[in-house]
CSV table of C-alpha atoms in Angstrom, one decimal:
chain,number,residue,atom,x,y,z
W,172,UNK,CA,0.0,0.0,0.0
W,173,UNK,CA,1.2,3.5,-0.8
W,174,UNK,CA,3.1,5.2,2.1
W,175,UNK,CA,1.3,8.5,2.2
W,176,UNK,CA,1.8,11.3,4.8
W,177,UNK,CA,-1.0,12.4,7.1
W,178,UNK,CA,-2.2,15.8,5.8
W,179,UNK,CA,-3.5,18.7,7.8
W,180,UNK,CA,-4.2,22.3,6.8
W,181,UNK,CA,-0.9,23.2,8.5
W,182,UNK,CA,1.3,20.9,6.3
W,183,UNK,CA,-0.8,20.8,3.1
W,184,UNK,CA,1.2,23.4,1.3
W,185,UNK,CA,4.5,21.6,2.1
W,186,UNK,CA,3.1,18.2,1.0
W,187,UNK,CA,2.0,19.8,-2.4
W,188,UNK,CA,5.2,21.9,-2.7
W,189,UNK,CA,6.3,20.2,-6.0
W,190,UNK,CA,2.9,20.0,-7.6
W,191,UNK,CA,1.1,22.6,-9.8
W,192,UNK,CA,-2.4,21.0,-9.9
W,193,UNK,CA,-4.7,18.9,-7.8
W,194,UNK,CA,-7.6,16.6,-8.8
W,195,UNK,CA,-10.8,16.5,-6.8
W,196,UNK,CA,-13.9,14.4,-7.1
W,197,UNK,CA,-17.2,13.7,-5.3
W,198,UNK,CA,-19.5,10.7,-5.5
W,199,UNK,CA,-22.9,11.2,-7.2
W,200,UNK,CA,-26.0,9.2,-6.4
W,201,UNK,CA,-25.1,6.4,-8.9
W,202,UNK,CA,-21.6,6.1,-7.4
W,203,UNK,CA,-19.9,7.9,-10.3
W,204,UNK,CA,-17.0,10.1,-9.5
W,205,UNK,CA,-17.6,13.7,-10.6
W,206,UNK,CA,-14.7,16.1,-10.4
W,207,UNK,CA,-12.1,18.3,-12.0
W,208,UNK,CA,-8.4,19.3,-12.1
W,209,UNK,CA,-7.7,22.5,-10.1
W,210,UNK,CA,-4.8,24.9,-10.0
W,211,UNK,CA,-2.8,24.2,-6.8
W,212,UNK,CA,-3.1,27.8,-5.6
W,213,UNK,CA,-6.9,27.7,-5.9
W,214,UNK,CA,-7.0,24.4,-4.0
W,215,UNK,CA,-4.9,25.7,-1.2
W,216,UNK,CA,-7.4,28.7,-0.9
W,217,UNK,CA,-10.5,26.5,-0.7
W,218,UNK,CA,-9.0,23.6,1.3
W,219,UNK,CA,-10.6,24.7,4.6
W,220,UNK,CA,-14.0,26.1,3.7
W,221,UNK,CA,-14.7,24.4,0.4
W,222,UNK,CA,-15.7,25.7,-3.1
W,223,UNK,CA,-18.8,26.0,-5.2
W,224,UNK,CA,-19.7,22.9,-7.2
W,225,UNK,CA,-22.7,22.8,-9.5
W,226,UNK,CA,-25.6,20.9,-8.0
W,227,UNK,CA,-26.5,19.4,-11.4
W,228,UNK,CA,-24.6,16.3,-10.5
W,229,UNK,CA,-27.6,15.6,-8.2
W,230,UNK,CA,-30.0,16.7,-10.9
W,231,UNK,CA,-29.2,14.4,-13.7
W,232,UNK,CA,-28.5,10.7,-14.3
W,233,UNK,CA,-25.4,8.7,-15.1
W,234,UNK,CA,-25.6,9.9,-18.8
W,235,UNK,CA,-26.2,13.6,-17.8
W,236,UNK,CA,-29.9,13.5,-18.7
W,237,UNK,CA,-31.8,15.7,-16.2
W,238,UNK,CA,-34.5,13.8,-14.3
W,239,UNK,CA,-37.9,13.8,-15.8
W,240,UNK,CA,-39.4,14.8,-12.5
W,241,UNK,CA,-37.1,17.5,-11.1
W,242,UNK,CA,-35.9,16.9,-7.6
W,243,UNK,CA,-35.4,19.4,-4.7
W,244,UNK,CA,-31.6,19.5,-4.6
W,245,UNK,CA,-31.0,20.7,-8.2
W,246,UNK,CA,-33.6,22.0,-10.6
W,247,UNK,CA,-34.6,24.9,-12.9
W,248,UNK,CA,-36.4,26.7,-10.1
W,249,UNK,CA,-33.2,27.0,-8.0
W,250,UNK,CA,-31.1,27.6,-11.1
W,251,UNK,CA,-29.1,24.4,-10.6
W,252,UNK,CA,-27.3,26.4,-7.9
W,253,UNK,CA,-23.9,25.6,-6.5
W,254,UNK,CA,-23.3,23.3,-3.5
W,255,UNK,CA,-20.3,23.6,-1.2
W,256,UNK,CA,-17.7,20.9,-1.9
W,257,UNK,CA,-15.3,20.4,1.0
W,258,UNK,CA,-12.1,18.4,0.4
W,259,UNK,CA,-11.5,15.5,2.8
W,260,UNK,CA,-7.8,15.8,3.5
W,261,UNK,CA,-7.7,12.2,4.9
W,262,UNK,CA,-8.6,10.9,1.5
W,263,UNK,CA,-5.3,12.1,-0.1
W,264,UNK,CA,-3.9,9.9,-2.8
W,265,UNK,CA,-1.8,10.3,-5.9
W,266,UNK,CA,-3.0,9.0,-9.2
W,267,UNK,CA,-0.2,6.8,-10.6
W,268,UNK,CA,-1.3,6.8,-14.2
W,269,UNK,CA,-1.6,10.6,-14.3
W,270,UNK,CA,1.9,11.5,-13.3
W,271,UNK,CA,1.1,11.1,-9.6
W,272,UNK,CA,-1.2,14.2,-9.5
W,273,UNK,CA,-2.5,14.7,-6.0
W,274,UNK,CA,-6.1,13.6,-5.5
W,275,UNK,CA,-8.8,14.3,-2.9
W,276,UNK,CA,-12.4,13.2,-2.4
W,277,UNK,CA,-14.9,15.9,-1.5
W,278,UNK,CA,-18.2,15.8,0.4
W,279,UNK,CA,-21.1,18.1,-0.4
W,280,UNK,CA,-22.8,20.7,1.9
W,281,UNK,CA,-25.9,22.8,1.8
W,282,UNK,CA,-24.9,26.4,1.1
W,283,UNK,CA,-27.8,27.8,3.1
W,284,UNK,CA,-27.5,25.7,6.3
W,285,UNK,CA,-23.9,24.7,6.2
W,286,UNK,CA,-24.9,21.1,7.0
W,287,UNK,CA,-23.9,18.0,5.1
W,288,UNK,CA,-26.1,17.4,2.1
W,289,UNK,CA,-29.0,14.9,2.7
W,290,UNK,CA,-28.3,13.2,-0.6
W,291,UNK,CA,-24.5,13.2,-0.6
W,292,UNK,CA,-23.5,9.5,-0.5
W,293,UNK,CA,-20.3,10.1,1.5
W,294,UNK,CA,-22.1,12.3,4.0
W,295,UNK,CA,-25.0,9.8,4.3
W,296,UNK,CA,-22.5,7.1,5.3
W,297,UNK,CA,-20.6,9.5,7.6
W,298,UNK,CA,-23.9,10.3,9.5
W,299,UNK,CA,-24.6,6.6,9.9
W,300,UNK,CA,-21.2,5.8,11.2
W,301,UNK,CA,-21.2,8.8,13.5
W,302,UNK,CA,-24.1,7.3,15.5
W,303,UNK,CA,-21.9,4.2,16.3
W,304,UNK,CA,-18.8,6.2,17.0
W,305,UNK,CA,-20.7,8.3,19.6
W,306,UNK,CA,-21.0,5.0,21.5
W,307,UNK,CA,-17.3,4.2,21.1
W,308,UNK,CA,-18.0,1.7,18.3
W,309,UNK,CA,-16.4,1.4,14.9
W,310,UNK,CA,-17.8,-0.3,11.7
W,311,UNK,CA,-15.3,-2.4,9.8
W,312,UNK,CA,-15.8,-3.7,6.3
W,313,UNK,CA,-14.7,-5.6,3.3
W,314,UNK,CA,-15.9,-5.6,-0.3
W,315,UNK,CA,-15.7,-8.1,-3.2
W,316,UNK,CA,-16.4,-7.1,-6.8
W,317,UNK,CA,-17.0,-9.5,-9.7
W,318,UNK,CA,-16.9,-8.0,-13.2
W,319,UNK,CA,-16.6,-9.0,-16.8
W,320,UNK,CA,-13.7,-7.8,-19.1
W,321,UNK,CA,-14.4,-7.1,-22.8
W,322,UNK,CA,-11.8,-6.5,-25.4
W,323,UNK,CA,-12.1,-3.3,-27.5
W,324,UNK,CA,-13.2,-4.7,-30.9
W,325,UNK,CA,-10.7,-4.1,-33.8
W,326,UNK,CA,-11.3,-1.6,-36.6
W,327,UNK,CA,-13.6,0.6,-34.6
W,328,UNK,CA,-11.4,3.7,-34.3
W,329,UNK,CA,-10.4,4.6,-37.8
W,330,UNK,CA,-6.9,4.8,-36.3
W,331,UNK,CA,-5.2,1.5,-35.7
W,332,UNK,CA,-2.9,3.0,-33.2
W,333,UNK,CA,-5.8,3.8,-30.8
W,334,UNK,CA,-6.1,1.1,-28.1
W,335,UNK,CA,-8.1,2.8,-25.3
W,336,UNK,CA,-11.6,1.5,-24.5
W,337,UNK,CA,-13.5,4.4,-25.9
W,338,UNK,CA,-13.9,2.2,-29.0
W,339,UNK,CA,-16.3,-0.1,-27.1
W,340,UNK,CA,-19.1,2.5,-26.9
W,341,UNK,CA,-18.6,3.3,-30.6
W,342,UNK,CA,-18.8,-0.4,-31.5
W,343,UNK,CA,-22.0,-0.8,-29.6
W,344,UNK,CA,-23.7,2.0,-31.5
W,345,UNK,CA,-23.8,-0.3,-34.6
W,346,UNK,CA,-23.4,-3.8,-33.2
W,347,UNK,CA,-25.3,-6.0,-30.7
W,348,UNK,CA,-23.7,-6.4,-27.3
W,349,UNK,CA,-23.5,-10.1,-27.8
W,350,UNK,CA,-20.8,-9.5,-30.5
W,351,UNK,CA,-18.5,-7.8,-28.0
W,352,UNK,CA,-15.5,-10.1,-27.5
W,353,UNK,CA,-14.6,-11.4,-24.0
W,354,UNK,CA,-11.1,-11.0,-22.6
W,355,UNK,CA,-11.0,-14.8,-22.2
W,356,UNK,CA,-13.4,-17.6,-23.0
W,357,UNK,CA,-14.8,-20.4,-21.0
W,358,UNK,CA,-15.7,-20.9,-17.3
W,359,UNK,CA,-12.5,-21.0,-15.3
W,360,UNK,CA,-13.0,-19.8,-11.8
W,361,UNK,CA,-9.8,-19.6,-9.7
W,362,UNK,CA,-7.7,-20.4,-12.7
W,363,UNK,CA,-4.0,-19.6,-12.2
W,364,UNK,CA,-3.5,-20.1,-16.0
W,365,UNK,CA,-6.0,-17.6,-17.4
W,366,UNK,CA,-4.5,-14.4,-15.8
W,367,UNK,CA,-1.1,-15.2,-17.4
W,368,UNK,CA,-2.7,-14.7,-20.8
W,369,UNK,CA,-3.1,-11.0,-20.0
W,370,UNK,CA,-0.5,-10.7,-17.2
W,371,UNK,CA,0.6,-7.1,-17.9
W,372,UNK,CA,-3.0,-5.9,-17.4
W,373,UNK,CA,-3.6,-8.3,-14.5
W,374,UNK,CA,-0.6,-7.2,-12.5
W,375,UNK,CA,-1.0,-3.6,-13.4
W,376,UNK,CA,-4.5,-3.6,-11.8
W,377,UNK,CA,-3.1,-5.2,-8.7
W,378,UNK,CA,0.0,-2.9,-8.4
W,379,UNK,CA,-1.9,0.3,-9.2
W,380,UNK,CA,-4.6,-0.4,-6.6
W,381,UNK,CA,-1.9,-0.6,-4.0
W,382,UNK,CA,-0.3,2.7,-5.2
W,383,UNK,CA,-3.8,4.3,-5.1
W,384,UNK,CA,-4.3,3.2,-1.5
W,385,UNK,CA,-7.2,0.8,-2.3
W,386,UNK,CA,-5.2,-2.5,-1.9
W,387,UNK,CA,-6.5,-5.8,-3.2
W,388,UNK,CA,-6.5,-8.7,-0.7
W,389,UNK,CA,-7.4,-11.4,-3.3
W,390,UNK,CA,-7.5,-11.1,-7.1
W,391,UNK,CA,-8.6,-14.1,-9.2
W,392,UNK,CA,-10.7,-15.3,-12.1
W,393,UNK,CA,-14.4,-16.1,-11.5
W,394,UNK,CA,-16.7,-18.5,-13.3
W,395,UNK,CA,-17.6,-16.9,-16.6
W,396,UNK,CA,-15.8,-15.7,-19.8
W,397,UNK,CA,-13.5,-12.8,-18.9
W,398,UNK,CA,-14.8,-12.6,-15.3
W,399,UNK,CA,-12.5,-11.6,-12.5
W,400,UNK,CA,-13.1,-10.9,-8.8
W,401,UNK,CA,-11.2,-8.5,-6.5
W,402,UNK,CA,-11.5,-8.6,-2.7
W,403,UNK,CA,-10.5,-5.3,-1.2
W,404,UNK,CA,-8.4,-5.3,2.0
W,405,UNK,CA,-10.4,-4.9,5.2
W,406,UNK,CA,-10.7,-1.4,6.8
W,407,UNK,CA,-13.2,0.9,8.2
W,408,UNK,CA,-16.6,1.1,6.5
W,409,UNK,CA,-16.1,4.7,5.5
W,410,UNK,CA,-12.7,4.0,4.0
W,411,UNK,CA,-14.0,0.8,2.3
W,412,UNK,CA,-16.7,2.8,0.5
W,413,UNK,CA,-14.2,5.2,-0.8
W,414,UNK,CA,-12.0,2.3,-2.0
W,415,UNK,CA,-15.0,0.7,-3.7
W,416,UNK,CA,-15.5,3.9,-5.8
W,417,UNK,CA,-11.8,4.3,-6.5
W,418,UNK,CA,-11.4,0.6,-7.4
W,419,UNK,CA,-13.9,1.0,-10.2
W,420,UNK,CA,-12.0,4.1,-11.3
W,421,UNK,CA,-8.7,2.3,-11.3
W,422,UNK,CA,-10.0,-0.7,-13.3
W,423,UNK,CA,-11.6,1.5,-15.9
W,424,UNK,CA,-8.6,3.7,-16.3
W,425,UNK,CA,-6.0,0.9,-16.4
W,426,UNK,CA,-8.2,-1.3,-18.6
W,427,UNK,CA,-8.5,1.5,-21.1
W,428,UNK,CA,-4.7,1.5,-21.5
W,429,UNK,CA,-4.8,-2.1,-22.6
W,430,UNK,CA,-7.9,-1.9,-24.8
W,431,UNK,CA,-10.0,-3.6,-22.1
W,432,UNK,CA,-13.5,-2.5,-20.9
W,433,UNK,CA,-14.5,-3.7,-17.5
W,434,UNK,CA,-18.2,-4.2,-16.9
W,435,UNK,CA,-19.8,-3.9,-13.5
W,436,UNK,CA,-23.4,-4.5,-14.7
W,437,UNK,CA,-25.2,-7.0,-12.4
W,438,UNK,CA,-26.1,-9.3,-15.3
W,439,UNK,CA,-24.2,-8.6,-18.6
W,440,UNK,CA,-25.1,-11.9,-20.3
W,441,UNK,CA,-28.2,-14.0,-20.3
W,442,UNK,CA,-27.5,-17.6,-19.1
W,443,UNK,CA,-24.2,-16.7,-17.4
W,444,UNK,CA,-23.6,-15.8,-13.8
W,445,UNK,CA,-24.1,-12.2,-12.7
W,446,UNK,CA,-21.6,-9.8,-11.1
W,447,UNK,CA,-22.0,-9.6,-7.3
W,448,UNK,CA,-20.8,-6.9,-5.0
W,449,UNK,CA,-20.8,-8.8,-1.7
W,450,UNK,CA,-19.8,-6.8,1.4
W,451,UNK,CA,-18.6,-7.8,4.8
W,452,UNK,CA,-19.4,-6.0,8.1
W,453,UNK,CA,-18.4,-6.2,11.7
W,454,UNK,CA,-18.4,-3.9,14.7
W,455,UNK,CA,-15.4,-3.2,17.0
W,456,UNK,CA,-14.8,-1.5,20.4
W,457,UNK,CA,-12.8,1.5,19.3
W,458,UNK,CA,-10.8,1.6,22.5
W,459,UNK,CA,-9.7,-2.0,22.5
W,460,UNK,CA,-10.2,-3.2,18.9
W,461,UNK,CA,-12.3,-6.2,20.1
W,462,UNK,CA,-14.8,-7.7,17.7
W,463,UNK,CA,-18.2,-7.0,19.2
W,464,UNK,CA,-19.9,-9.7,17.1
W,465,UNK,CA,-17.8,-12.4,18.7
W,466,UNK,CA,-19.1,-14.2,21.8
W,467,UNK,CA,-16.7,-14.7,24.7
W,468,UNK,CA,-18.0,-18.2,25.4
W,469,UNK,CA,-20.3,-20.4,23.3
W,470,UNK,CA,-24.0,-20.0,24.1
W,471,UNK,CA,-25.4,-23.4,25.0
W,472,UNK,CA,-28.9,-21.9,25.0
W,473,UNK,CA,-28.8,-20.1,21.7
W,474,UNK,CA,-32.1,-20.2,19.8
W,475,UNK,CA,-30.4,-21.7,16.8
W,476,UNK,CA,-27.1,-23.5,16.4
W,477,UNK,CA,-26.0,-20.9,13.9
W,478,UNK,CA,-25.9,-18.3,16.7
W,479,UNK,CA,-23.8,-20.2,19.3
W,480,UNK,CA,-20.7,-18.0,18.7
W,481,UNK,CA,-22.6,-14.7,17.9
W,482,UNK,CA,-22.8,-12.0,20.5
W,483,UNK,CA,-26.1,-10.4,21.6
W,484,UNK,CA,-25.1,-7.2,19.7
W,485,UNK,CA,-24.4,-9.3,16.7
W,486,UNK,CA,-27.8,-10.9,16.9
W,487,UNK,CA,-29.6,-7.6,17.2
W,488,UNK,CA,-27.6,-6.2,14.3
W,489,UNK,CA,-28.5,-9.2,12.1
W,490,UNK,CA,-32.1,-8.8,13.1
W,491,UNK,CA,-32.1,-5.2,12.1
W,492,UNK,CA,-30.7,-6.0,8.7
W,493,UNK,CA,-33.2,-8.8,8.1
W,494,UNK,CA,-36.1,-6.6,9.1
W,495,UNK,CA,-35.0,-3.8,6.7
W,496,UNK,CA,-34.0,-5.8,3.6
W,497,UNK,CA,-37.3,-5.5,1.7
W,498,UNK,CA,-37.4,-1.7,2.3
W,499,UNK,CA,-33.9,-0.9,1.1
W,500,UNK,CA,-33.7,-3.1,-2.0
W,501,UNK,CA,-33.2,-0.2,-4.5
W,502,UNK,CA,-29.9,0.5,-2.7
W,503,UNK,CA,-28.7,-3.1,-3.1
W,504,UNK,CA,-30.2,-3.5,-6.6
W,505,UNK,CA,-30.4,0.0,-8.1
W,506,UNK,CA,-30.9,-0.6,-11.8
W,507,UNK,CA,-33.3,-2.4,-14.2
W,508,UNK,CA,-30.6,-4.9,-14.8
W,509,UNK,CA,-29.9,-5.6,-11.1
W,510,UNK,CA,-33.0,-7.9,-10.8
W,511,UNK,CA,-31.9,-10.2,-13.6
W,512,UNK,CA,-29.0,-11.3,-11.3
W,513,UNK,CA,-31.3,-11.9,-8.4
W,514,UNK,CA,-33.0,-15.0,-9.7
W,515,UNK,CA,-33.2,-18.6,-8.5
W,516,UNK,CA,-30.5,-21.2,-9.3
W,517,UNK,CA,-27.7,-18.7,-9.9
W,518,UNK,CA,-26.1,-18.5,-6.4
W,519,UNK,CA,-27.9,-15.3,-5.8
W,520,UNK,CA,-30.2,-14.5,-2.8
W,521,UNK,CA,-33.9,-13.8,-3.6
W,522,UNK,CA,-35.4,-13.9,-0.1
W,523,UNK,CA,-35.0,-12.4,3.4
W,524,UNK,CA,-32.7,-15.2,4.6
W,525,UNK,CA,-29.6,-16.0,6.6
W,526,UNK,CA,-27.5,-18.9,7.8
W,527,UNK,CA,-24.1,-19.8,9.2
W,528,UNK,CA,-21.7,-20.3,6.2
W,529,UNK,CA,-24.7,-20.4,3.8
W,530,UNK,CA,-23.5,-19.0,0.5
W,531,UNK,CA,-26.9,-18.6,-1.1
W,532,UNK,CA,-28.7,-16.7,1.7
W,533,UNK,CA,-29.0,-12.9,1.8
W,534,UNK,CA,-26.8,-12.8,4.8
W,535,UNK,CA,-24.0,-15.3,5.5
W,536,UNK,CA,-22.8,-15.5,9.1
W,537,UNK,CA,-19.1,-16.1,9.4
W,538,UNK,CA,-17.2,-17.0,12.6
W,539,UNK,CA,-16.1,-19.9,14.8
W,540,UNK,CA,-15.5,-22.8,14.4
W,541,UNK,CA,-14.8,-22.1,10.7
W,542,UNK,CA,-13.0,-18.8,11.4
W,543,UNK,CA,-11.4,-17.1,14.4
W,544,UNK,CA,-13.5,-15.1,16.9
W,545,UNK,CA,-11.8,-11.9,15.8
W,546,UNK,CA,-13.0,-12.5,12.2
W,547,UNK,CA,-16.7,-12.9,13.1
W,548,UNK,CA,-18.8,-10.9,10.6
W,549,UNK,CA,-21.7,-10.9,8.3
W,550,UNK,CA,-21.4,-11.2,4.5
W,551,UNK,CA,-24.3,-9.3,2.9
W,552,UNK,CA,-24.7,-11.1,-0.4
W,553,UNK,CA,-27.6,-9.1,-2.0
W,554,UNK,CA,-25.7,-6.1,-3.5
W,555,UNK,CA,-24.4,-6.4,-7.1
W,556,UNK,CA,-21.3,-4.9,-8.5
W,557,UNK,CA,-23.5,-2.1,-10.0
W,558,UNK,CA,-24.1,-0.6,-6.6
W,559,UNK,CA,-23.0,2.7,-5.0
W,560,UNK,CA,-20.7,1.5,-2.2
W,561,UNK,CA,-21.4,4.5,0.0
W,562,UNK,CA,-25.1,3.9,-0.1
W,563,UNK,CA,-24.7,0.2,0.5
W,564,UNK,CA,-22.6,0.6,3.6
W,565,UNK,CA,-24.8,3.5,4.9
W,566,UNK,CA,-27.8,1.2,4.7
W,567,UNK,CA,-26.1,-1.8,6.3
W,568,UNK,CA,-24.7,0.3,9.2
W,569,UNK,CA,-27.9,2.3,9.8
W,570,UNK,CA,-30.3,-0.6,9.6
W,571,UNK,CA,-28.1,-2.9,11.7
W,572,UNK,CA,-27.7,-0.3,14.3
W,573,UNK,CA,-31.4,0.2,14.4
W,574,UNK,CA,-31.7,-3.4,15.4
W,575,UNK,CA,-29.1,-2.9,18.1
W,576,UNK,CA,-30.8,0.1,19.6
W,577,UNK,CA,-34.2,-1.6,19.7
W,578,UNK,CA,-32.8,-5.0,20.8
W,579,UNK,CA,-34.6,-6.5,17.8
W,580,UNK,CA,-35.0,-10.3,17.7
W,581,UNK,CA,-34.2,-12.4,14.6
W,582,UNK,CA,-37.5,-12.8,12.8
W,583,UNK,CA,-36.9,-16.1,10.9
W,584,UNK,CA,-35.0,-19.3,11.4
W,585,UNK,CA,-31.7,-19.8,9.5
W,586,UNK,CA,-31.3,-21.8,6.4
W,587,UNK,CA,-29.4,-25.1,6.9
W,588,UNK,CA,-26.6,-26.0,4.6
W,589,UNK,CA,-28.7,-28.2,2.4
W,590,UNK,CA,-31.7,-25.8,2.3
W,591,UNK,CA,-32.4,-24.0,-1.0
W,592,UNK,CA,-33.2,-20.3,-1.0
W,593,UNK,CA,-36.9,-20.1,-1.8
W,594,UNK,CA,-37.5,-23.7,-0.9
W,595,UNK,CA,-39.9,-25.2,1.6
W,596,UNK,CA,-37.5,-24.5,4.5
W,597,UNK,CA,-37.0,-20.9,3.6
W,598,UNK,CA,-39.5,-18.9,5.7
W,599,UNK,CA,-38.3,-15.5,4.5
W,600,UNK,CA,-40.2,-13.0,2.4
W,601,UNK,CA,-39.5,-13.1,-1.4
W,602,UNK,CA,-37.7,-9.9,-2.2
W,603,UNK,CA,-38.8,-7.5,-5.0
W,604,UNK,CA,-38.4,-9.0,-8.5
W,605,UNK,CA,-38.0,-5.6,-10.3
W,606,UNK,CA,-37.0,-2.0,-9.6
W,607,UNK,CA,-40.6,-0.7,-9.7
W,608,UNK,CA,-41.8,-2.9,-6.9
W,609,UNK,CA,-38.6,-2.3,-4.9
W,610,UNK,CA,-38.9,1.5,-5.3
W,611,UNK,CA,-42.5,1.6,-4.3
W,612,UNK,CA,-41.6,-0.4,-1.1
W,613,UNK,CA,-38.6,1.9,-0.5
W,614,UNK,CA,-40.7,5.1,-0.8
W,615,UNK,CA,-43.8,4.1,1.2
W,616,UNK,CA,-44.7,6.1,4.3
W,617,UNK,CA,-43.7,3.4,6.8
W,618,UNK,CA,-40.5,2.4,5.1
W,619,UNK,CA,-37.5,1.6,7.3
W,620,UNK,CA,-35.5,3.7,4.8
W,621,UNK,CA,-37.5,6.8,5.9
W,622,UNK,CA,-36.8,6.0,9.5
W,623,UNK,CA,-33.1,5.6,9.2
W,624,UNK,CA,-32.3,8.1,6.4
W,625,UNK,CA,-35.1,10.7,6.6
W,626,UNK,CA,-37.6,11.8,4.0
W,627,UNK,CA,-35.2,14.1,2.0
W,628,UNK,CA,-32.9,11.2,1.0
W,629,UNK,CA,-35.7,8.8,0.3
W,630,UNK,CA,-37.6,11.2,-1.9
W,631,UNK,CA,-34.5,12.1,-3.9
W,632,UNK,CA,-33.1,8.5,-4.3
W,633,UNK,CA,-36.6,7.1,-5.0
W,634,UNK,CA,-37.1,9.9,-7.6
W,635,UNK,CA,-33.9,8.9,-9.3
W,636,UNK,CA,-35.1,5.3,-9.5
W,637,UNK,CA,-38.4,6.4,-10.9
W,638,UNK,CA,-36.4,8.2,-13.6
W,639,UNK,CA,-34.5,5.0,-14.3
W,640,UNK,CA,-37.8,3.1,-14.7
W,641,UNK,CA,-39.1,5.7,-17.2
W,642,UNK,CA,-36.0,5.5,-19.3
W,643,UNK,CA,-36.5,1.8,-19.5
W,644,UNK,CA,-40.2,2.1,-20.4
W,645,UNK,CA,-39.3,4.3,-23.3
W,646,UNK,CA,-36.5,2.1,-24.6
W,647,UNK,CA,-37.1,-0.3,-27.5
W,648,UNK,CA,-34.9,-3.3,-27.1
W,649,UNK,CA,-33.2,-5.8,-29.5
W,650,UNK,CA,-35.4,-8.5,-27.9
W,651,UNK,CA,-38.6,-6.7,-28.9
W,652,UNK,CA,-37.4,-6.2,-32.4
W,653,UNK,CA,-36.3,-9.8,-32.9
W,654,UNK,CA,-39.5,-11.2,-31.3
W,655,UNK,CA,-42.1,-8.9,-33.0
W,656,UNK,CA,-40.6,-7.5,-36.3
W,657,UNK,CA,-42.2,-10.1,-38.5
W,658,UNK,CA,-44.8,-11.8,-36.4
W,659,UNK,CA,-47.2,-9.2,-35.2
């Protein structure tokens, strides 16, 4: 991992002494990094109090189309006013493939109140984490991203010397996605041979992530043509969310150099496995570092064998997550495509479910005797790779903590190892099968999302999902043309 200095306002100018520019970026509602390059002098002037940043990044979608129904943060009526963007000095990095230019993440603030913006993903997570930290508790996390790699098709540039991945979008304007070539072919999960076929790219991703301070703990092929999985090294939940956003930025930037386009869609290809974005969560005592999900001694009277080694606070946290899952689905499955991953028989969870070391349940409990007590944690398996990491961790922390505060009891029995998700032994509710149903549940008056995040965030994020639905409703797909062109 990069050995970076601790930056304060006092030493900032000294750290940047040899630089002439600084890059900054914030996270929008879809998890896309939005930012710019700034003159160093300008950055030093705004480092303390922030600078104006156009609110339109919260008024349009991932393709810069303004929302059909304008939302409160940014709209014609308020003139798409500026927000205040404040650099987070602790997020300092250097971008290795851009001549080591200094880089900082920013969070957004309301210019009228001075308070953190209700819909800023980094701020939403910070507010959730702050409630735990007020009690001396820290949230620790891990993240795993699966994603497809596609080769940039040949002869799409008009210039044979161009190898960056911008040719992929151009190719898809006139060709079906099914004709996009995979980086590798076949189903070869955990292969140690396949990475060697593209080893310059493979090791460049690994090494660059370390230099970018988002180190990879494990990096391997997954089952599927051109599919790889990266497990990011364990750290605090707030830092892990930043690393999740930056990891995607690294893979897209480095991939482009090799003519490779990474794809984090939840389900890029019909009939093939989808791309998950599993995340791990645990709580620690900040003063001692002790894992608060681990039980000091096995509980002989545990309601289920799966809970023998799980502490009371861990049980309440788990209960809070299970109770909230149906109401927060648009955060874990934010796109039309997300729900094509969450189907039966593809190792994907489809119900409110949990179990010790159960890899098909929505929440997998990990701990003794399989792992050490200090590694006791939950793997939340619902999110896809298409999610916004800041929203995912904000939801997990907020909903789990709600369970702790109310001493909530686990509502359903666990799935045993041989039990199928959705089978007769699964007593959990079937989760939403599409974005419309999920968004309606998310936005209802009694939604858990409103309780933990407030109305302002729910109305905004729900409105962005309604926009996504309308875009889909107005789209004419290749499937429709193939099915109906001659027959109707």
